[in-house]
PDB file of C-alpha atoms in Angstrom:
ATOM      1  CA  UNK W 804       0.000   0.000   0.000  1.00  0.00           C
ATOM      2  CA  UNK W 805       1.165   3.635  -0.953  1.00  0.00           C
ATOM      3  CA  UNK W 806       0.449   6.505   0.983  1.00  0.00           C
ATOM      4  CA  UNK W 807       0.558   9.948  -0.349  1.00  0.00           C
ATOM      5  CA  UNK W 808       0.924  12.958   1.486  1.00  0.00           C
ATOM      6  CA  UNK W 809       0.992  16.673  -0.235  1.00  0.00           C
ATOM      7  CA  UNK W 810       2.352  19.675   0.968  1.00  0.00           C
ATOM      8  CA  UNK W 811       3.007  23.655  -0.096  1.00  0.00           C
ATOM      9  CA  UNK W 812       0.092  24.748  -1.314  1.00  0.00           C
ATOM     10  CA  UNK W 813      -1.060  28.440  -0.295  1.00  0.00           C
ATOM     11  CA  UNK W 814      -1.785  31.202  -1.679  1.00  0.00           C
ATOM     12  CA  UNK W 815      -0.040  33.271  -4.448  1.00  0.00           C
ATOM     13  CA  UNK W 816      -0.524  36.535  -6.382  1.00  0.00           C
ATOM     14  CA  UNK W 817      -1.057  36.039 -10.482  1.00  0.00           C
ATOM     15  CA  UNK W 818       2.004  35.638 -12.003  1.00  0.00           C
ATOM     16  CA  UNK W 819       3.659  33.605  -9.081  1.00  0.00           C
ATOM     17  CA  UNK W 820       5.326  30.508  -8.773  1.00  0.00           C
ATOM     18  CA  UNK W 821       4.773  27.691  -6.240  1.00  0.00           C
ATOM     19  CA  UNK W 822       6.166  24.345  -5.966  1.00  0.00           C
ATOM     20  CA  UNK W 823       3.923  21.338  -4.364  1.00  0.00           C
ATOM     21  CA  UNK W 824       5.421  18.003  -2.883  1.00  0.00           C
ATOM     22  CA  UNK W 825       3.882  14.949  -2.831  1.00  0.00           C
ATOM     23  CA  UNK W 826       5.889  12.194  -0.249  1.00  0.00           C
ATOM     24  CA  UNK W 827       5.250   8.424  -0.470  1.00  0.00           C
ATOM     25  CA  UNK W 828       5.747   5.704   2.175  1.00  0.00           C
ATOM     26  CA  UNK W 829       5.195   2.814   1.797  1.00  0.00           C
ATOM     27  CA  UNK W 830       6.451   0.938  -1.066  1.00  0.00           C
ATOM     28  CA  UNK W 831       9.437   1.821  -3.442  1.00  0.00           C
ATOM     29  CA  UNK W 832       8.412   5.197  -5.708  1.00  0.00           C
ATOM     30  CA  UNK W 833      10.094   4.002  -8.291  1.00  0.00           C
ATOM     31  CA  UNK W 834       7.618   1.036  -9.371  1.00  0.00           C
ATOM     32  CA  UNK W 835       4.564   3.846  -9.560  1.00  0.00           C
ATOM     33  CA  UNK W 836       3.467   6.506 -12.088  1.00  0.00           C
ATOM     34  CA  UNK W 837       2.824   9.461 -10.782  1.00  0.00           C
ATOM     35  CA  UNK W 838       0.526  12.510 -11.506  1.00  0.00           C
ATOM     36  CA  UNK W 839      -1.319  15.510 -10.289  1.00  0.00           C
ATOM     37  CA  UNK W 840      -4.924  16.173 -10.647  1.00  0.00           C
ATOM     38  CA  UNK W 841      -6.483  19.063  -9.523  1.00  0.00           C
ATOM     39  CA  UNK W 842     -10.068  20.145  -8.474  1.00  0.00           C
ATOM     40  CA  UNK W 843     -11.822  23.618  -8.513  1.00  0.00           C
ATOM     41  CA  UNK W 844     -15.211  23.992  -6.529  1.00  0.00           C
ATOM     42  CA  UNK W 845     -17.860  23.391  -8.718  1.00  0.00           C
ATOM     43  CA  UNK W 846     -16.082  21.678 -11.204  1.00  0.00           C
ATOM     44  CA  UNK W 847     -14.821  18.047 -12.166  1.00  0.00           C
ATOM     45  CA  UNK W 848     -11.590  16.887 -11.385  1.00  0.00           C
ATOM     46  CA  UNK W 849      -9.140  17.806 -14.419  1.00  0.00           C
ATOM     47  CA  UNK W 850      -5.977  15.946 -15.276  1.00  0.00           C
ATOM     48  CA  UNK W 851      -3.043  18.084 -14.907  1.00  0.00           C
ATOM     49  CA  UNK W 852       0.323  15.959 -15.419  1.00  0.00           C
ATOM     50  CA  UNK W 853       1.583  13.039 -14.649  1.00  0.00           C
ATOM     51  CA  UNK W 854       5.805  11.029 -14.992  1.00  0.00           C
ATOM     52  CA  UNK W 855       6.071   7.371 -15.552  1.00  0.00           C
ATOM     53  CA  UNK W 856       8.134   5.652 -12.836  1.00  0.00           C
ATOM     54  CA  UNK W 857      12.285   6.232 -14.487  1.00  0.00           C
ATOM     55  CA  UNK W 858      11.326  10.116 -14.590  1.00  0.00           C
ATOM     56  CA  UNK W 859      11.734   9.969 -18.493  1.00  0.00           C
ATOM     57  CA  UNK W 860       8.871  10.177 -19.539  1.00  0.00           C
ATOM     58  CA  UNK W 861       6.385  13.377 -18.908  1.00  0.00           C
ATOM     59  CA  UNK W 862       2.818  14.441 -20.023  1.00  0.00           C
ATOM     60  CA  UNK W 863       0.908  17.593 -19.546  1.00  0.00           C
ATOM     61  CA  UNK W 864      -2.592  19.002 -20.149  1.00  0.00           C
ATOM     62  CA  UNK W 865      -2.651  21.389 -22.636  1.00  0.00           C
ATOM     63  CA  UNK W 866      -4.256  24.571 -20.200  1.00  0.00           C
ATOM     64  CA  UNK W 867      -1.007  24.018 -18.056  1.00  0.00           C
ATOM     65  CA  UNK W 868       1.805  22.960 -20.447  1.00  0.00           C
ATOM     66  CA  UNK W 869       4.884  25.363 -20.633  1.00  0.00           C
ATOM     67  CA  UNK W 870       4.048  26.570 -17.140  1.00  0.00           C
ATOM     68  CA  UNK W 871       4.173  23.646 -14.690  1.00  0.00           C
ATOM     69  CA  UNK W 872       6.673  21.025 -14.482  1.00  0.00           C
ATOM     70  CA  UNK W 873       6.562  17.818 -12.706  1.00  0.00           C
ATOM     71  CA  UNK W 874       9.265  15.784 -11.206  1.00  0.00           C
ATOM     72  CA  UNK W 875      10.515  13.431  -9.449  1.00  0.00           C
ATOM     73  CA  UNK W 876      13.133  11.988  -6.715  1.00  0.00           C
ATOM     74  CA  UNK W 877      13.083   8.328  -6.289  1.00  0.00           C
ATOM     75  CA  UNK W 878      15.523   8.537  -3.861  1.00  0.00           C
ATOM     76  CA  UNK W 879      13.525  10.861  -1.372  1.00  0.00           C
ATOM     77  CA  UNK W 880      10.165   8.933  -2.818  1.00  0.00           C
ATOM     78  CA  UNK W 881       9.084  12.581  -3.812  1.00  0.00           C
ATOM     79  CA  UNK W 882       7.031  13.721  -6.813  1.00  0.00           C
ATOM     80  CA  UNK W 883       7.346  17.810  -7.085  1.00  0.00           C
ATOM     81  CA  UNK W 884       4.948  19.965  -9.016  1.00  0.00           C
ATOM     82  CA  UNK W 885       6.666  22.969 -10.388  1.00  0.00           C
ATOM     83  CA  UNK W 886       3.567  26.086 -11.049  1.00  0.00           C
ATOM     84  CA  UNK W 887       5.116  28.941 -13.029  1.00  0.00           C
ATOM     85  CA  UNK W 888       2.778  31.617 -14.384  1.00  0.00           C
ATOM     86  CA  UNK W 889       0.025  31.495 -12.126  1.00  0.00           C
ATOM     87  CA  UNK W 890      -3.332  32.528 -12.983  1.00  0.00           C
ATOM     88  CA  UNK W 891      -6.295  32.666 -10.982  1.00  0.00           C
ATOM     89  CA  UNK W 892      -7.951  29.479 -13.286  1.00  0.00           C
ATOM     90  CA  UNK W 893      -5.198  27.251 -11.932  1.00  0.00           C
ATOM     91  CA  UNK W 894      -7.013  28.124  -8.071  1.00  0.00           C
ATOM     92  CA  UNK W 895      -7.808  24.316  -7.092  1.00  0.00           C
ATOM     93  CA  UNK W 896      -7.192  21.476  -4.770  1.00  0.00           C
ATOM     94  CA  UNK W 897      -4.108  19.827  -6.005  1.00  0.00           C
ATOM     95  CA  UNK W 898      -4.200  15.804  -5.158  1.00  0.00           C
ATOM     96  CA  UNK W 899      -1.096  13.421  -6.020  1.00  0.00           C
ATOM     97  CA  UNK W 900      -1.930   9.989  -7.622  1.00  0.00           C
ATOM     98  CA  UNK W 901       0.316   6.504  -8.463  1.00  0.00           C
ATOM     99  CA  UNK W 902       0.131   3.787 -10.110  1.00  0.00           C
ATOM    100  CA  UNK W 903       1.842   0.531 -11.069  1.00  0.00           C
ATOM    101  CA  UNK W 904       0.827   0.766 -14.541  1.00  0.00           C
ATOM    102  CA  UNK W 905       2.065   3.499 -17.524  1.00  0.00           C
ATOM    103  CA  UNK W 906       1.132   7.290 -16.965  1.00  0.00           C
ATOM    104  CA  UNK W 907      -2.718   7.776 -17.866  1.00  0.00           C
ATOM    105  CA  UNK W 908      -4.813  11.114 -18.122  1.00  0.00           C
ATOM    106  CA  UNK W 909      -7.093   8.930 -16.067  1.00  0.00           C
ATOM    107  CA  UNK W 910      -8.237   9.661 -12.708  1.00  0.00           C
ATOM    108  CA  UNK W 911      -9.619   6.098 -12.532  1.00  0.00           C
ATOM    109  CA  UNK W 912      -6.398   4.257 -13.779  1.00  0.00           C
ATOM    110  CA  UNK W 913      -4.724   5.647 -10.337  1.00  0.00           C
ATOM    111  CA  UNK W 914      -4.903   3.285  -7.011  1.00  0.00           C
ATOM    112  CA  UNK W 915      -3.481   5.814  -4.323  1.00  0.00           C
ATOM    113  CA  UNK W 916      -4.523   9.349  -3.532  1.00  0.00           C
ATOM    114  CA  UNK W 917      -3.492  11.693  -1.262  1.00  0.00           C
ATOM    115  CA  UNK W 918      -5.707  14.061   0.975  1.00  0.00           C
ATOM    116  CA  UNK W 919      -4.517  16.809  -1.222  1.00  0.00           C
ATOM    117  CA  UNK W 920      -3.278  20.786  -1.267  1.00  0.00           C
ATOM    118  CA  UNK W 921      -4.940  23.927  -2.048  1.00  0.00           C
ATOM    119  CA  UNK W 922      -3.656  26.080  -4.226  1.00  0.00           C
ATOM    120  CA  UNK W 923      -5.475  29.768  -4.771  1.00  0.00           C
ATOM    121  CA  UNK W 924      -4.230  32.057  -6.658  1.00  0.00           C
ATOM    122  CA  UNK W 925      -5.018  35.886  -6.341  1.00  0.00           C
ATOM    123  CA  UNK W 926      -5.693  38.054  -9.276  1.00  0.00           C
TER     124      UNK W 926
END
């Protein structure tokens, strides 16, 4: 069993940059895909990137590509999501998702979920 925990959301002006953590525990990072969904009230959960398990392989939605980044650290069992360019759109709950399987824009491909972060961003 994986267990997820995110961290750094808060609160940034438009235009800001933020970087959110995601820590596992539990089994080795390195057999899991990873991605980032995120949630605005009112709305659906929305795919936002996700890194197979080497870290060579990335893929992006196309409302955040060129602006966020996501990484990894198998060594620290860390997934990092890098938010340049803020805008006030990207204001959501930010939740961290793995898998044993290849990287899917799918929130139902992903077995573990963390509690998530919130991420607002002011305009």
């Amino acid at each position: 069993q994986v267990q997820l925990v995110e961290s750094g959301g808060e609160l940034v002006e438009a235009g800001g940059s933020l970087r959110i953590s995601c820590a596992a525990s539990g089994r080795t990072l390195s057999n899991y895909a990873m991605a980032w969904f995120r949630q605005a009230p009112g709305k659906e959960r929305e795919f936002v990137a996700a890194i197979s398990g080497a870290g060579d392989r990335t893929f992006y939605s196309d409302s955040v590509k060129g602006r966020f980044t996501i990484s990894r650290d198998n060594a620290k069992d860390t997934s990092y999501l890098q938010l340049n360019s803020l805008k006030p759109e990207d204001t959501a709950k930010y939740y961290c998702a793995a898998t044993r399987f290849w990287p899917s824009v799918r929130g139902d491909n992903y077995d573990h979920w963390g509690q998530g972060t919130q991420v607002t961003v002011s305009s």
